[in-house]
XYZ file of C-alpha atoms in Angstrom:
582
model
C -212.103 4.436 49.788
C -209.590 6.809 48.217
C -206.753 4.644 49.569
C -208.242 1.507 47.988
C -208.705 3.300 44.658
C -205.103 4.460 44.711
C -203.812 0.947 45.403
C -205.880 -0.437 42.556
C -204.628 2.389 40.364
C -200.962 1.547 40.980
C -201.590 -2.145 40.384
C -203.415 -1.275 37.150
C -200.495 0.902 36.018
C -198.041 -1.931 36.641
C -200.053 -4.546 34.779
C -200.878 -2.127 31.959
C -197.169 -1.556 31.434
C -196.468 -5.292 31.560
C -199.303 -6.123 29.144
C -198.422 -3.352 26.694
C -194.808 -4.412 26.525
C -195.516 -8.142 26.360
C -193.562 -10.966 27.848
C -189.882 -10.103 28.265
C -187.753 -11.429 25.412
C -184.745 -13.515 26.348
C -182.774 -11.623 23.705
C -183.654 -8.262 25.144
C -180.747 -6.782 26.997
C -181.749 -6.166 30.598
C -185.462 -6.692 29.889
C -185.977 -8.813 33.032
C -184.302 -6.086 35.045
C -186.830 -3.619 33.638
C -189.812 -5.528 35.005
C -188.070 -6.067 38.334
C -187.530 -2.301 38.579
C -191.157 -1.589 37.665
C -192.229 -4.014 40.381
C -189.936 -2.250 42.838
C -191.445 1.107 41.884
C -194.975 -0.286 42.230
C -194.225 -1.515 45.768
C -192.792 1.855 46.687
C -195.895 3.668 45.391
C -198.149 1.262 47.270
C -196.305 1.976 50.517
C -196.612 5.722 49.889
C -200.330 5.258 49.405
C -200.710 3.271 52.633
C -198.334 5.080 54.932
C -197.609 8.636 53.704
C -198.361 11.329 56.290
C -201.047 12.900 54.075
C -203.470 11.589 51.488
C -201.859 11.250 48.056
C -203.486 12.443 44.827
C -202.934 9.667 42.227
C -203.148 12.125 39.322
C -200.455 14.325 40.849
C -198.183 11.316 41.435
C -198.732 10.084 37.868
C -197.948 13.474 36.344
C -194.766 13.701 38.426
C -193.723 10.227 37.262
C -194.375 11.090 33.610
C -192.382 14.305 33.976
C -189.505 12.319 35.462
C -189.590 9.841 32.568
C -189.379 12.708 30.074
C -186.321 14.116 31.832
C -184.553 10.741 31.629
C -185.608 9.911 28.050
C -186.602 12.914 25.895
C -189.172 15.733 26.010
C -191.283 14.232 23.213
C -191.969 10.950 25.034
C -195.036 11.463 27.170
C -198.545 10.335 28.038
C -200.728 12.867 26.239
C -203.810 13.942 28.110
C -207.117 13.804 26.171
C -206.887 17.485 25.224
C -203.318 17.154 23.902
C -204.249 13.998 21.995
C -207.142 15.803 20.314
C -204.927 18.814 19.529
C -202.436 16.550 17.757
C -205.195 15.106 15.587
C -206.474 18.562 14.702
C -202.996 19.807 13.811
C -202.398 17.031 11.268
C -205.828 17.604 9.697
C -204.734 21.112 8.711
C -207.295 23.139 10.694
C -207.465 24.134 14.369
C -207.886 27.047 16.744
C -204.919 28.802 18.351
C -202.283 31.494 17.876
C -200.282 29.995 15.013
C -196.898 28.804 16.247
C -195.107 25.489 16.255
C -193.061 24.822 19.373
C -190.441 22.345 20.555
C -187.958 21.815 23.396
C -184.484 23.276 22.795
C -181.871 23.373 25.547
C -184.588 22.326 28.037
C -186.574 25.444 27.117
C -189.933 25.719 25.380
C -188.909 27.217 22.037
C -190.721 28.566 18.987
C -189.702 26.402 16.028
C -191.618 28.634 13.654
C -194.554 31.026 13.428
C -197.128 30.084 10.785
C -197.488 32.626 8.017
C -200.564 34.825 8.274
C -201.496 33.830 11.841
C -201.839 36.118 14.909
C -198.403 35.109 16.254
C -196.765 35.746 12.873
C -198.318 39.196 12.608
C -197.089 40.102 16.091
C -193.495 39.283 15.202
C -192.997 35.996 17.069
C -189.803 34.481 15.637
C -188.163 31.090 15.290
C -185.869 30.627 18.297
C -187.980 32.693 20.704
C -188.125 30.982 24.118
C -191.505 30.950 25.871
C -190.750 31.370 29.557
C -194.345 31.921 30.744
C -197.885 31.427 29.469
C -200.498 33.600 31.150
C -198.035 34.282 33.957
C -197.267 30.624 34.667
C -193.612 29.549 34.268
C -193.153 26.924 31.534
C -190.050 25.354 33.090
C -190.284 21.543 32.815
C -193.403 21.739 30.616
C -193.566 19.460 27.604
C -194.857 20.494 24.193
C -198.320 19.013 24.722
C -198.815 20.938 27.973
C -197.871 24.179 26.267
C -200.116 23.515 23.249
C -203.098 22.861 25.512
C -202.566 26.268 27.171
C -201.954 28.179 23.945
C -205.068 26.893 22.224
C -208.495 28.024 23.330
C -211.735 29.656 22.318
C -211.514 31.869 19.234
C -211.390 35.567 20.182
C -209.878 35.019 23.619
C -206.406 36.279 24.566
C -203.326 34.470 25.771
C -200.196 36.234 27.034
C -196.817 34.653 26.388
C -193.544 35.831 27.901
C -190.737 35.687 25.351
C -186.959 35.563 25.896
C -185.168 36.432 22.650
C -181.501 36.188 21.720
C -179.948 39.653 21.883
C -182.685 41.040 24.147
C -181.629 41.655 27.746
C -185.014 41.093 29.363
C -188.026 38.892 28.544
C -191.118 40.666 27.254
C -194.854 39.920 27.150
C -196.912 39.513 23.991
C -200.710 39.278 24.220
C -202.144 37.328 21.291
C -205.788 36.937 20.316
C -206.616 33.356 19.390
C -208.087 32.725 15.944
C -209.169 29.837 13.768
C -206.008 28.490 12.200
C -206.513 27.003 8.742
C -203.283 25.788 7.233
C -202.784 25.719 3.479
C -199.495 23.981 2.821
C -198.595 26.169 -0.168
C -198.641 29.762 1.039
C -197.332 31.290 -2.191
C -196.468 30.055 -5.693
C -195.420 32.450 -8.458
C -192.906 32.964 -11.271
C -190.033 35.242 -10.206
C -188.304 35.282 -13.598
C -189.404 34.188 -17.040
C -188.159 30.659 -16.215
C -187.708 30.562 -12.394
C -190.641 29.539 -10.211
C -190.942 30.018 -6.467
C -193.041 27.982 -4.025
C -193.327 28.638 -0.297
C -194.301 25.479 1.588
C -195.218 26.074 5.224
C -196.341 22.718 6.662
C -196.709 18.981 6.046
C -200.368 18.181 6.737
C -202.714 15.769 4.978
C -202.913 17.593 1.620
C -199.379 18.989 1.331
C -198.156 16.771 -1.527
C -201.286 17.281 -3.629
C -201.178 21.068 -3.086
C -197.496 21.181 -4.038
C -198.018 19.022 -7.129
C -200.817 21.323 -8.270
C -198.591 24.394 -7.785
C -195.685 22.810 -9.674
C -197.971 21.912 -12.583
C -199.313 25.482 -12.680
C -195.823 26.994 -12.779
C -194.619 24.548 -15.435
C -197.464 25.719 -17.663
C -196.181 29.278 -17.145
C -192.732 28.295 -18.430
C -190.912 27.223 -15.249
C -187.574 25.571 -15.981
C -185.963 26.190 -12.578
C -187.468 26.096 -9.084
C -186.922 27.675 -5.673
C -188.601 25.636 -2.920
C -188.856 27.705 0.265
C -188.949 25.521 3.405
C -187.925 28.248 5.851
C -189.842 28.230 9.143
C -191.577 25.026 8.010
C -192.014 22.940 11.204
C -192.693 19.679 9.369
C -195.575 17.354 10.132
C -196.656 14.038 8.636
C -193.972 11.575 7.542
C -196.051 10.193 4.669
C -196.321 13.722 3.261
C -192.537 14.192 3.481
C -192.166 10.988 1.444
C -194.832 11.983 -1.094
C -193.361 15.473 -1.509
C -189.906 13.951 -2.081
C -191.441 11.628 -4.684
C -192.331 14.676 -6.788
C -188.586 15.106 -7.403
C -187.501 11.454 -7.328
C -186.600 8.518 -9.511
C -188.632 5.408 -8.782
C -186.842 3.288 -6.175
C -184.843 6.163 -4.654
C -184.313 5.813 -0.902
C -185.912 8.919 0.614
C -185.502 8.361 4.349
C -185.209 5.515 6.829
C -186.334 5.196 10.427
C -184.002 3.255 12.742
C -183.627 2.731 16.463
C -180.595 1.823 18.572
C -182.037 -1.236 20.313
C -180.730 -4.786 20.072
C -184.006 -6.566 20.822
C -186.137 -5.498 17.856
C -184.032 -3.281 15.562
C -186.476 -1.015 13.749
C -185.182 -0.289 10.258
C -187.920 0.954 7.953
C -186.970 2.315 4.541
C -189.193 4.674 2.587
C -188.530 4.549 -1.153
C -190.048 6.434 -4.064
C -192.914 4.511 -5.633
C -192.927 6.573 -8.831
C -190.906 8.944 -10.961
C -191.370 12.578 -10.043
C -192.989 15.331 -12.065
C -189.780 17.412 -11.757
C -186.940 15.861 -13.739
C -183.175 16.176 -13.373
C -183.196 18.826 -16.091
C -184.822 21.343 -13.714
C -182.294 22.925 -11.304
C -183.653 23.399 -7.777
C -182.650 25.647 -4.868
C -184.090 24.885 -1.425
C -184.282 27.679 1.172
C -183.904 26.618 4.820
C -183.330 28.265 8.199
C -183.320 27.536 11.933
C -187.097 27.014 11.822
C -186.948 24.267 9.175
C -187.695 21.030 11.038
C -188.766 17.394 10.884
C -190.523 16.533 7.580
C -189.102 19.686 5.964
C -185.605 18.442 6.869
C -186.357 15.062 5.294
C -187.262 16.712 1.978
C -184.324 19.144 1.920
C -181.921 16.383 3.024
C -183.222 13.970 0.377
C -182.762 16.569 -2.379
C -179.266 17.367 -1.122
C -178.179 13.717 -0.762
C -179.266 12.871 -4.300
C -177.722 16.069 -5.714
C -181.107 17.215 -6.921
C -180.775 20.678 -5.387
C -178.548 23.194 -3.675
C -179.580 24.174 -0.157
C -179.344 27.886 0.749
C -179.797 29.601 4.129
C -178.913 28.560 7.694
C -178.571 25.174 9.404
C -181.940 23.632 10.183
C -183.518 22.876 13.559
C -182.435 19.205 13.803
C -185.681 17.533 14.877
C -185.105 14.044 13.480
C -186.817 11.697 15.907
C -189.930 9.635 15.221
C -192.865 9.864 17.627
C -195.473 7.095 17.550
C -198.880 7.587 19.167
C -200.156 4.279 20.533
C -203.645 3.059 21.264
C -205.800 5.562 23.083
C -206.765 4.786 26.672
C -210.384 4.773 27.806
C -210.047 8.312 29.221
C -208.846 9.696 25.864
C -205.168 9.885 26.833
C -202.572 8.207 24.643
C -198.866 7.353 24.979
C -196.638 9.212 22.523
C -193.203 7.594 22.438
C -190.029 8.360 20.523
C -189.425 5.103 18.643
C -186.723 5.857 16.059
C -184.406 8.377 14.409
C -184.713 9.647 10.850
C -181.710 8.937 8.622
C -181.136 10.497 5.214
C -180.402 8.276 2.186
C -176.618 8.166 2.668
C -176.556 7.805 6.446
C -176.854 11.237 8.032
C -179.030 11.358 11.146
C -181.238 14.452 11.139
C -181.575 14.622 14.917
C -179.228 16.987 16.745
C -177.658 15.557 19.930
C -179.033 18.443 22.003
C -182.602 17.398 21.163
C -182.599 15.399 24.389
C -181.981 11.785 23.330
C -178.889 10.037 24.662
C -178.309 7.064 22.399
C -177.561 8.938 19.221
C -174.606 6.896 17.956
C -172.517 7.252 14.823
C -173.213 4.994 11.889
C -170.699 2.204 11.434
C -170.510 3.124 7.748
C -169.258 6.663 8.256
C -165.787 8.081 8.500
C -164.970 10.949 10.835
C -163.011 14.125 10.269
C -160.436 13.133 12.891
C -159.509 10.084 10.761
C -158.526 12.291 7.829
C -154.918 13.443 7.206
C -153.818 15.960 9.839
C -153.244 18.782 7.388
C -156.880 18.622 6.182
C -158.529 18.888 9.583
C -160.099 22.207 10.464
C -160.363 22.900 14.175
C -164.107 23.446 14.032
C -164.789 20.176 12.203
C -162.685 17.746 14.253
C -164.412 14.456 15.130
C -167.462 15.209 12.963
C -169.085 12.422 10.969
C -168.489 12.645 7.227
C -170.956 11.521 4.571
C -171.040 11.832 0.801
C -173.871 12.657 -1.567
C -174.596 10.618 -4.704
C -172.253 12.921 -6.613
C -169.484 12.768 -4.011
C -170.062 16.035 -2.179
C -168.846 15.951 1.430
C -171.509 16.434 4.123
C -171.196 16.584 7.902
C -173.411 14.637 10.288
C -174.013 17.213 13.016
C -177.774 16.875 12.888
C -180.043 19.123 10.910
C -179.297 20.071 7.312
C -176.184 22.155 6.700
C -176.759 24.423 3.681
C -174.486 24.371 0.654
C -174.610 28.168 0.690
C -174.678 29.648 4.210
C -176.176 33.125 4.348
C -177.855 35.199 7.069
C -180.939 37.352 6.644
C -180.436 41.053 7.258
C -180.683 41.883 10.955
C -183.811 43.814 11.938
C -182.924 46.898 14.081
C -183.912 46.619 17.742
C -186.370 49.505 17.642
C -188.073 47.989 14.585
C -188.349 44.627 16.384
C -190.150 46.377 19.221
C -192.619 48.013 16.838
C -193.195 44.719 15.009
C -193.721 42.946 18.316
C -196.215 45.547 19.504
C -198.010 45.417 16.138
C -197.520 49.170 15.733
C -196.979 48.970 11.959
C -200.093 46.841 11.581
C -202.234 49.006 13.849
C -201.114 52.230 12.168
C -201.712 50.774 8.695
C -205.279 49.881 9.651
C -205.849 53.424 10.964
C -204.198 55.056 7.943
C -206.060 52.795 5.527
C -209.394 53.830 7.017
C -208.468 57.476 6.319
C -207.805 56.648 2.654
C -211.302 55.247 2.193
C -211.907 53.359 -1.070
C -208.379 54.153 -2.276
C -206.985 51.765 0.356
C -208.455 48.740 -1.443
C -206.436 49.612 -4.578
C -203.016 49.663 -2.874
C -200.506 47.275 -4.447
C -196.723 46.968 -4.830
C -196.625 49.853 -7.341
C -198.208 52.304 -4.903
C -195.833 55.004 -3.634
C -196.163 55.641 0.088
C -195.813 59.390 0.855
C -192.895 60.470 3.058
C -195.360 62.443 5.182
C -196.758 59.139 6.449
C -193.654 58.722 8.611
C -194.440 61.929 10.536
C -197.950 60.645 11.238
C -196.553 57.287 12.276
C -194.052 58.942 14.647
C -196.902 60.830 16.329
C -198.870 57.570 16.537
C -196.220 55.458 18.282
C -195.033 58.249 20.589
C -198.599 58.501 21.895
C -198.697 54.781 22.689
C -198.309 54.457 26.472
C -197.045 50.868 26.260
C -194.382 51.821 23.712
C -193.253 54.636 26.005
C -192.459 52.053 28.702
C -190.162 50.017 26.456
C -186.466 50.217 27.282
C -183.557 49.253 25.086
C -181.047 46.642 26.330
C -178.614 49.489 27.080
C -181.236 51.353 29.129
C -181.957 48.204 31.134
C -178.235 47.773 31.821
C -178.012 51.399 32.949
C -180.796 50.787 35.478
C -178.979 47.678 36.686
C -175.728 49.653 37.041
C -177.480 52.261 39.179
C -178.912 49.486 41.388
C -175.427 47.990 41.865
C -173.980 51.396 42.763
C -176.731 51.982 45.340
C -176.107 48.533 46.892
C -172.390 49.318 47.144
C -173.238 52.663 48.714
C -175.413 50.902 51.293
C -172.713 48.327 52.131
C -169.778 50.733 52.296
C -171.441 53.675 53.990
C -174.346 51.975 55.715
C -176.624 54.380 53.858
C -180.133 52.971 53.349
C -180.996 55.636 50.803
C -182.532 54.435 47.550
C -180.840 57.145 45.466
C -177.184 57.742 44.586
C -175.507 60.140 47.003
C -172.372 60.417 44.886
C -173.267 63.488 42.810
C -170.696 62.743 40.087
C -172.016 59.211 39.559
C -175.616 60.457 39.695
C -174.839 63.025 36.988
C -173.106 60.394 34.821
C -176.059 58.009 35.136
C -178.500 60.824 34.281
C -176.386 61.825 31.283
C -176.261 58.226 30.120
C -180.047 57.952 30.298
C -180.472 61.202 28.332
C -177.995 60.044 25.698
C -179.734 56.676 25.320
C -183.144 58.326 24.895
C -181.684 60.557 22.169
C -180.050 57.532 20.541
C -183.383 55.686 20.474
C -185.026 58.709 18.880
C -182.238 58.941 16.294
C -182.483 55.229 15.479
C -186.239 55.566 14.997
C -185.580 58.226 12.349
C -182.709 56.264 10.784
C -185.041 53.348 10.082
C -187.549 55.602 8.330
C -187.382 53.547 5.135
C -187.864 50.306 7.064
C -190.920 51.798 8.789
C -192.456 53.051 5.535
C -191.901 49.660 3.904
C -193.429 47.872 6.906
C -196.500 50.130 6.807
C -196.831 49.574 3.060
C -196.484 45.819 3.635
C -199.460 45.868 6.014
C -201.516 48.071 3.678
C -200.838 45.693 0.782
C -201.844 42.716 2.956
C -205.071 44.452 3.975
C -205.903 45.291 0.356
C -204.596 42.261 -1.567
C -204.197 39.479 0.999
C -201.276 37.502 2.401
C -199.939 36.361 -0.970
C -199.366 39.980 -1.992
C -197.767 40.587 1.412
C -195.351 37.690 0.873
C -194.465 38.936 -2.615
C -193.666 42.382 -1.214
C -191.455 40.953 1.525
C -189.502 38.788 -0.941
C -188.154 41.883 -2.730
C -185.358 42.402 -0.183
C -184.863 38.767 0.871
C -181.092 38.210 0.710
C -181.368 34.411 0.949
C -183.782 34.366 -1.963
C -181.470 36.703 -3.907
C -178.597 34.256 -3.333
C -180.698 31.331 -4.580
C -181.617 33.331 -7.691
C -177.947 34.085 -8.301
C -177.078 30.376 -8.369
C -180.030 29.410 -10.546
C -179.256 32.153 -13.063
C -175.679 30.875 -13.484
C -175.175 27.305 -14.710
C -171.507 27.372 -13.674
C -172.285 28.543 -10.123
C -175.025 25.941 -9.735
C -172.832 23.116 -11.024
C -170.046 24.164 -8.643
C -172.333 23.086 -5.781
C -174.230 20.178 -7.325
C -172.143 17.312 -8.713
C -173.834 14.817 -10.996
């Protein structure tokens, strides 16, 4: 019976593919070959079903086939299982349960595109660019995004453990996160920073993003806003229609905002999205857009539109480069649904947002672009050779490398290693909760003007030194020292045939021991050197506990160097005009 069901299943798959695609078009290049190949595959599967040495599980075969298709095409093209399909719907509605991160595939690795502000993952220090190598002890190699999402989401209050590999960290580390109800408000923070400069932090593009942003802009204009900073950092994007509607808030009616195009010859998708109205922010209001490596998808459409039309300067770091369109097709009877990459996003003057390393092969240059290698030899910089060149409405030169390249490139201050560990282990948060409980009613009155006593650092030092998990943490240099000792012992075994597990060379043993002692002392010294960082981090958590996440964001913006750079350009008409040409 199982054999008959499997045969019928393969036949159904073949005819479902044929029916969904329709009759092959004579104009379609190689379309007849496609159906011949599908028929060949179907025959092969049928023979496996009839003759393989063991019974074959049709679900296992199907999943393997889907995984193979993803590896040939791109990681975002897949058949979503019912759970993944439902998760996608929940995510775009702006409310769901989980840990609060947006993930994608980067360099064939499951990668954090951005943590969502105020969520469990954000509080535990998960960062854009972190690679998730395991979820609950299971390796994520060859997983797609939907598989990972289905494992990360779960019942509120339950834990999930993710193993993170981070740039600059020698070894992966585990983070246990308690799932919570994730409610996403698109505008996380909107306040006046100066008498005439407003600031809005936009964190997602869900169903109500444009209306929330419009309301915030109107509020700030009533408070005297004449210049705006739009913060799209760590914004993972979302709904295309919201990217268009957000762009319309800054547009002139008829402006091309973005287009979606494919590279096929048989149907040539080319959909243009133009502004249907004049925006509520006119050309007289200078704008600075903040972006970073976690700015993706719809957020890249908005920042790219504003840059192309010379409506804003872009400040920060190059964006993620997720510029492909995924279409979810009709749901199957079991609740699964095919999600297929159908087009690329192109900015108004031709730049493709998608980075080549995003896993799609056919990413060709526009016929309307020039390249850097066609310019006069004395103008070619080595690091820009053979790059596509585009021009904004005002004639500014832009490069088509995928993602959005900022007009002003500036890094955030690096967080010391020991502070990263404490953030990751939630030590600042946990201590702040404990310290706040000791303050009693006074804790609820803490705000940005409150002075944190220096003596708090001594209490904090006692707190983290007593943490058994923190005591097990080793710095990258300590890990390398352990590895060096292991290499020396292996050499000792090979050369002398000694099976001992300790170094017999007394001089080397002493040097290794001295190195370990020195590294422990260095860690202790660094912990004291970042005293001010620790006090500020504790105060940040106390403010959040007393005043909420908006107050927390405001406190963190004080030392934000990218924000400071944006303010510098908005406060100087000459600096701003040097970047934006009208």
